[in-house]
Amino acid sequence: NRNPPSRWYTYAGDRPDNVGYEGERMPDVLYKYPDVVEEVNKWLDRLSIKYQMKVRRSSVKTDDLYSLLFRYTGSRHSAYVSLADIGYGVSQILPFIVQCVLGVNNIISIEQPEVHIHPRLQADLGDLLAETTNPEKQGNMYIIETHSEHLVLRMQKLIRNGKLKPEDVSIIYVERTPTGSKANRLKLDEKGDFIAPWPRGFFNERLRELE
């Protein structure tokens, strides 16, 4: 899990180049880089996360106390509230979105980005990954541990639609064997289909439910 949100943050005084292992440096990134805030707001809209954010400094005469405020865009009359007062899922996925936008030619790893977010958003994260791996933009590389079939299906769709190439995506399935764990690469063709059958236990719940 990423760090839970707070109502107020104290700026550490440096120029952070990442959000930290648990997202603990994300507030300072947003405080220091207004262009990142602007780009993250664009992605919140593209991902249909109906919030826009801003950074507000304390009215106290200090330069290091600030808050992250969010406004619900689904209502014309909504006011800005603290990150701590909106859905927990937003606070959990926000550090990942910020890092994707901030990073340039970075190797970014994340465990289970789908935690606390609904299936549609799990899939839509694939669009964020595809765009920020583009060498003409962020040029990032991602190492993601996930159990989200929705995210994998979106990566397949992006290949099928020509927005990614099969070689852009490497899906590694780790299975337990009597002699230890075994890593299997599941290759995709030009249509985004798996070339070989899925191994036993790999997203087989959907198939079982459709029987």
Tab-separated table of C-alpha atoms in Angstrom:
chain	number	residue	atom	x	y	z
A	1	ASN	CA	0.000	0.000	0.000
A	2	ARG	CA	0.988	3.578	-0.560
A	3	ASN	CA	1.083	6.047	2.328
A	4	PRO	CA	-2.365	7.168	3.563
A	5	PRO	CA	-3.223	10.812	2.799
A	6	SER	CA	-2.740	13.667	5.258
A	7	ARG	CA	-4.502	17.003	5.546
A	8	TRP	CA	-1.286	19.019	5.710
A	9	TYR	CA	2.244	18.419	4.499
A	10	THR	CA	5.551	20.056	5.280
A	11	TYR	CA	7.846	20.690	2.320
A	12	ALA	CA	11.215	19.015	2.858
A	13	GLY	CA	13.093	21.686	0.912
A	14	ASP	CA	14.587	19.570	-1.890
A	15	ARG	CA	13.672	18.917	-5.536
A	16	PRO	CA	12.360	15.324	-5.477
A	17	ASP	CA	12.800	13.305	-8.671
A	18	ASN	CA	10.503	10.433	-7.625
A	19	VAL	CA	7.483	9.803	-5.398
A	20	GLY	CA	9.301	7.395	-3.072
A	21	TYR	CA	8.825	3.714	-2.312
A	22	GLU	CA	5.457	4.248	-0.616
A	23	GLY	CA	4.519	7.493	-2.324
A	24	GLU	CA	5.788	9.486	0.637
A	25	ARG	CA	7.497	12.107	-1.566
A	26	MET	CA	4.545	12.603	-3.906
A	27	PRO	CA	3.163	15.679	-2.070
A	28	ASP	CA	6.515	17.459	-2.376
A	29	VAL	CA	6.660	16.610	-6.093
A	30	LEU	CA	3.262	18.243	-6.588
A	31	TYR	CA	4.259	21.217	-4.427
A	32	LYS	CA	7.480	21.850	-6.331
A	33	TYR	CA	6.397	21.163	-9.916
A	34	PRO	CA	3.211	22.975	-11.063
A	35	ASP	CA	3.634	21.489	-14.558
A	36	VAL	CA	3.308	17.992	-13.058
A	37	VAL	CA	0.069	19.049	-11.318
A	38	GLU	CA	-1.266	20.283	-14.663
A	39	GLU	CA	-0.342	17.057	-16.456
A	40	VAL	CA	-1.744	14.860	-13.670
A	41	ASN	CA	-5.027	16.762	-13.871
A	42	LYS	CA	-5.161	15.981	-17.582
A	43	TRP	CA	-4.713	12.288	-16.816
A	44	LEU	CA	-7.323	12.342	-14.057
A	45	ASP	CA	-9.748	13.589	-16.684
A	46	ARG	CA	-8.625	11.066	-19.320
A	47	LEU	CA	-8.930	8.216	-16.837
A	48	SER	CA	-12.455	9.387	-15.892
A	49	ILE	CA	-11.363	10.024	-12.307
A	50	LYS	CA	-13.754	12.877	-11.619
A	51	TYR	CA	-11.444	15.054	-9.551
A	52	GLN	CA	-9.128	17.953	-10.253
A	53	MET	CA	-6.480	18.997	-7.778
A	54	LYS	CA	-4.504	22.004	-6.685
A	55	VAL	CA	-1.809	22.716	-4.131
A	56	ARG	CA	-2.668	25.291	-1.484
A	57	ARG	CA	-0.119	26.885	0.783
A	58	SER	CA	-1.023	27.607	4.379
A	59	SER	CA	-2.206	31.110	5.210
A	60	VAL	CA	0.348	31.081	8.003
A	61	LYS	CA	3.475	33.008	7.066
A	62	THR	CA	5.596	30.016	6.176
A	63	ASP	CA	6.736	28.567	2.902
A	64	ASP	CA	6.775	24.921	3.900
A	65	LEU	CA	3.216	24.065	5.012
A	66	TYR	CA	0.699	23.121	2.329
A	67	SER	CA	-2.250	20.866	1.495
A	68	LEU	CA	-3.452	18.908	-1.541
A	69	LEU	CA	-7.033	19.826	-2.415
A	70	PHE	CA	-9.420	18.081	-4.791
A	71	ARG	CA	-12.668	19.181	-6.403
A	72	TYR	CA	-15.268	16.699	-7.647
A	73	THR	CA	-15.937	17.549	-11.300
A	74	GLY	CA	-19.232	15.667	-11.423
A	75	SER	CA	-20.999	18.611	-9.782
A	76	ARG	CA	-20.863	22.312	-10.666
A	77	HIS	CA	-21.220	23.274	-7.005
A	78	SER	CA	-18.541	21.084	-5.417
A	79	ALA	CA	-15.845	22.675	-3.292
A	80	TYR	CA	-12.203	21.761	-2.889
A	81	VAL	CA	-11.577	19.301	-0.061
A	82	SER	CA	-8.547	17.514	1.327
A	83	LEU	CA	-7.169	14.377	-0.300
A	84	ALA	CA	-8.023	12.701	3.017
A	85	ASP	CA	-11.732	13.364	2.392
A	86	ILE	CA	-12.138	11.705	-1.006
A	87	GLY	CA	-12.144	8.062	-2.074
A	88	TYR	CA	-9.272	5.976	-0.738
A	89	GLY	CA	-8.664	4.516	-4.183
A	90	VAL	CA	-7.685	7.920	-5.554
A	91	SER	CA	-5.016	8.382	-2.875
A	92	GLN	CA	-3.634	4.936	-3.664
A	93	ILE	CA	-3.385	5.309	-7.452
A	94	LEU	CA	-2.318	8.977	-7.440
A	95	PRO	CA	1.389	8.342	-6.636
A	96	PHE	CA	1.604	5.989	-9.613
A	97	ILE	CA	0.048	8.541	-11.973
A	98	VAL	CA	2.396	11.234	-10.642
A	99	GLN	CA	5.459	9.027	-11.124
A	100	CYS	CA	4.420	8.105	-14.663
A	101	VAL	CA	4.144	11.805	-15.531
A	102	LEU	CA	7.268	12.879	-13.649
A	103	GLY	CA	9.589	10.121	-14.849
A	104	VAL	CA	11.637	10.472	-18.037
A	105	ASN	CA	13.481	7.392	-19.269
A	106	ASN	CA	12.928	5.822	-15.845
A	107	ILE	CA	12.477	2.189	-14.868
A	108	ILE	CA	9.372	2.293	-12.661
A	109	SER	CA	8.192	-0.666	-10.597
A	110	ILE	CA	4.892	-1.018	-8.793
A	111	GLU	CA	3.097	-3.788	-6.963
A	112	GLN	CA	-0.592	-4.282	-7.723
A	113	PRO	CA	-1.601	-0.864	-9.096
A	114	GLU	CA	-5.163	-2.235	-9.250
A	115	VAL	CA	-5.601	-2.262	-5.447
A	116	HIS	CA	-8.669	-0.254	-4.310
A	117	ILE	CA	-9.712	0.801	-7.828
A	118	HIS	CA	-12.590	-0.450	-9.969
A	119	PRO	CA	-12.168	-2.689	-13.054
A	120	ARG	CA	-12.654	0.062	-15.667
A	121	LEU	CA	-9.870	2.149	-14.183
A	122	GLN	CA	-7.660	-0.940	-13.901
A	123	ALA	CA	-8.000	-1.338	-17.662
A	124	ASP	CA	-7.570	2.378	-18.405
A	125	LEU	CA	-4.215	2.382	-16.638
A	126	GLY	CA	-2.980	0.520	-19.719
A	127	ASP	CA	-3.451	3.731	-21.730
A	128	LEU	CA	-1.312	5.635	-19.235
A	129	LEU	CA	1.399	2.981	-19.442
A	130	ALA	CA	1.346	2.883	-23.239
A	131	GLU	CA	1.608	6.650	-23.646
A	132	THR	CA	4.330	7.190	-21.059
A	133	THR	CA	6.507	4.430	-22.527
A	134	ASN	CA	6.524	6.267	-25.855
A	135	PRO	CA	10.158	7.329	-26.458
A	136	GLU	CA	8.915	10.625	-27.893
A	137	LYS	CA	7.264	11.385	-24.536
A	138	GLN	CA	8.354	10.003	-21.140
A	139	GLY	CA	10.115	6.928	-22.532
A	140	ASN	CA	9.633	5.030	-19.265
A	141	MET	CA	9.862	1.281	-18.725
A	142	TYR	CA	7.549	-0.448	-16.245
A	143	ILE	CA	7.912	-3.553	-14.110
A	144	ILE	CA	4.462	-4.344	-12.732
A	145	GLU	CA	3.321	-7.149	-10.444
A	146	THR	CA	-0.402	-7.522	-11.004
A	147	HIS	CA	-3.351	-9.868	-10.657
A	148	SER	CA	-5.566	-7.651	-12.840
A	149	GLU	CA	-6.980	-9.426	-15.871
A	150	HIS	CA	-8.513	-6.088	-16.900
A	151	LEU	CA	-5.076	-4.490	-17.238
A	152	VAL	CA	-3.723	-7.424	-19.251
A	153	LEU	CA	-6.739	-7.339	-21.558
A	154	ARG	CA	-6.182	-3.616	-22.207
A	155	MET	CA	-2.538	-4.256	-23.130
A	156	GLN	CA	-3.744	-6.894	-25.600
A	157	LYS	CA	-6.248	-4.397	-27.045
A	158	LEU	CA	-3.557	-1.728	-27.438
A	159	ILE	CA	-1.473	-4.183	-29.462
A	160	ARG	CA	-4.471	-5.151	-31.569
A	161	ASN	CA	-5.172	-1.457	-32.270
A	162	GLY	CA	-1.562	-0.791	-33.241
A	163	LYS	CA	-0.771	1.505	-30.318
A	164	LEU	CA	1.765	-0.989	-28.972
A	165	LYS	CA	3.861	-3.684	-30.603
A	166	PRO	CA	3.997	-7.246	-29.248
A	167	GLU	CA	7.639	-6.721	-28.306
A	168	ASP	CA	6.655	-3.701	-26.192
A	169	VAL	CA	4.871	-5.967	-23.703
A	170	SER	CA	6.452	-8.842	-21.792
A	171	ILE	CA	4.082	-10.879	-19.630
A	172	ILE	CA	5.837	-13.184	-17.181
A	173	TYR	CA	3.771	-15.776	-15.333
A	174	VAL	CA	5.382	-17.244	-12.216
A	175	GLU	CA	4.155	-20.668	-11.155
A	176	ARG	CA	5.110	-22.941	-8.292
A	177	THR	CA	6.651	-26.297	-9.139
A	178	PRO	CA	8.008	-29.131	-6.946
A	179	THR	CA	11.508	-27.812	-7.632
A	180	GLY	CA	10.735	-24.147	-6.979
A	181	SER	CA	9.207	-21.197	-8.787
A	182	LYS	CA	9.315	-21.132	-12.575
A	183	ALA	CA	8.973	-17.990	-14.717
A	184	ASN	CA	7.209	-18.397	-18.050
A	185	ARG	CA	6.993	-15.685	-20.665
A	186	LEU	CA	3.607	-15.566	-22.367
A	187	LYS	CA	4.223	-14.168	-25.853
A	188	LEU	CA	1.660	-12.154	-27.787
A	189	ASP	CA	1.126	-12.010	-31.547
A	190	GLU	CA	0.370	-9.007	-33.778
A	191	LYS	CA	-3.331	-9.241	-32.864
A	192	GLY	CA	-2.595	-9.142	-29.146
A	193	ASP	CA	-3.525	-12.815	-28.686
A	194	PHE	CA	-1.468	-15.218	-26.622
A	195	ILE	CA	0.558	-17.457	-28.927
A	196	ALA	CA	0.508	-20.386	-26.493
A	197	PRO	CA	-2.398	-21.368	-24.212
A	198	TRP	CA	-2.500	-19.754	-20.815
A	199	PRO	CA	-0.905	-21.899	-18.108
A	200	ARG	CA	-3.150	-23.529	-15.548
A	201	GLY	CA	-4.396	-20.992	-13.009
A	202	PHE	CA	-3.608	-17.903	-15.108
A	203	PHE	CA	-6.786	-15.796	-15.066
A	204	ASN	CA	-8.850	-18.968	-15.363
A	205	GLU	CA	-11.704	-17.688	-13.187
A	206	ARG	CA	-13.342	-15.988	-16.193
A	207	LEU	CA	-13.199	-19.184	-18.229
A	208	ARG	CA	-14.580	-21.189	-15.320
A	209	GLU	CA	-17.483	-18.800	-14.862
A	210	LEU	CA	-18.333	-18.987	-18.575
A	211	GLU	CA	-18.478	-22.795	-18.638
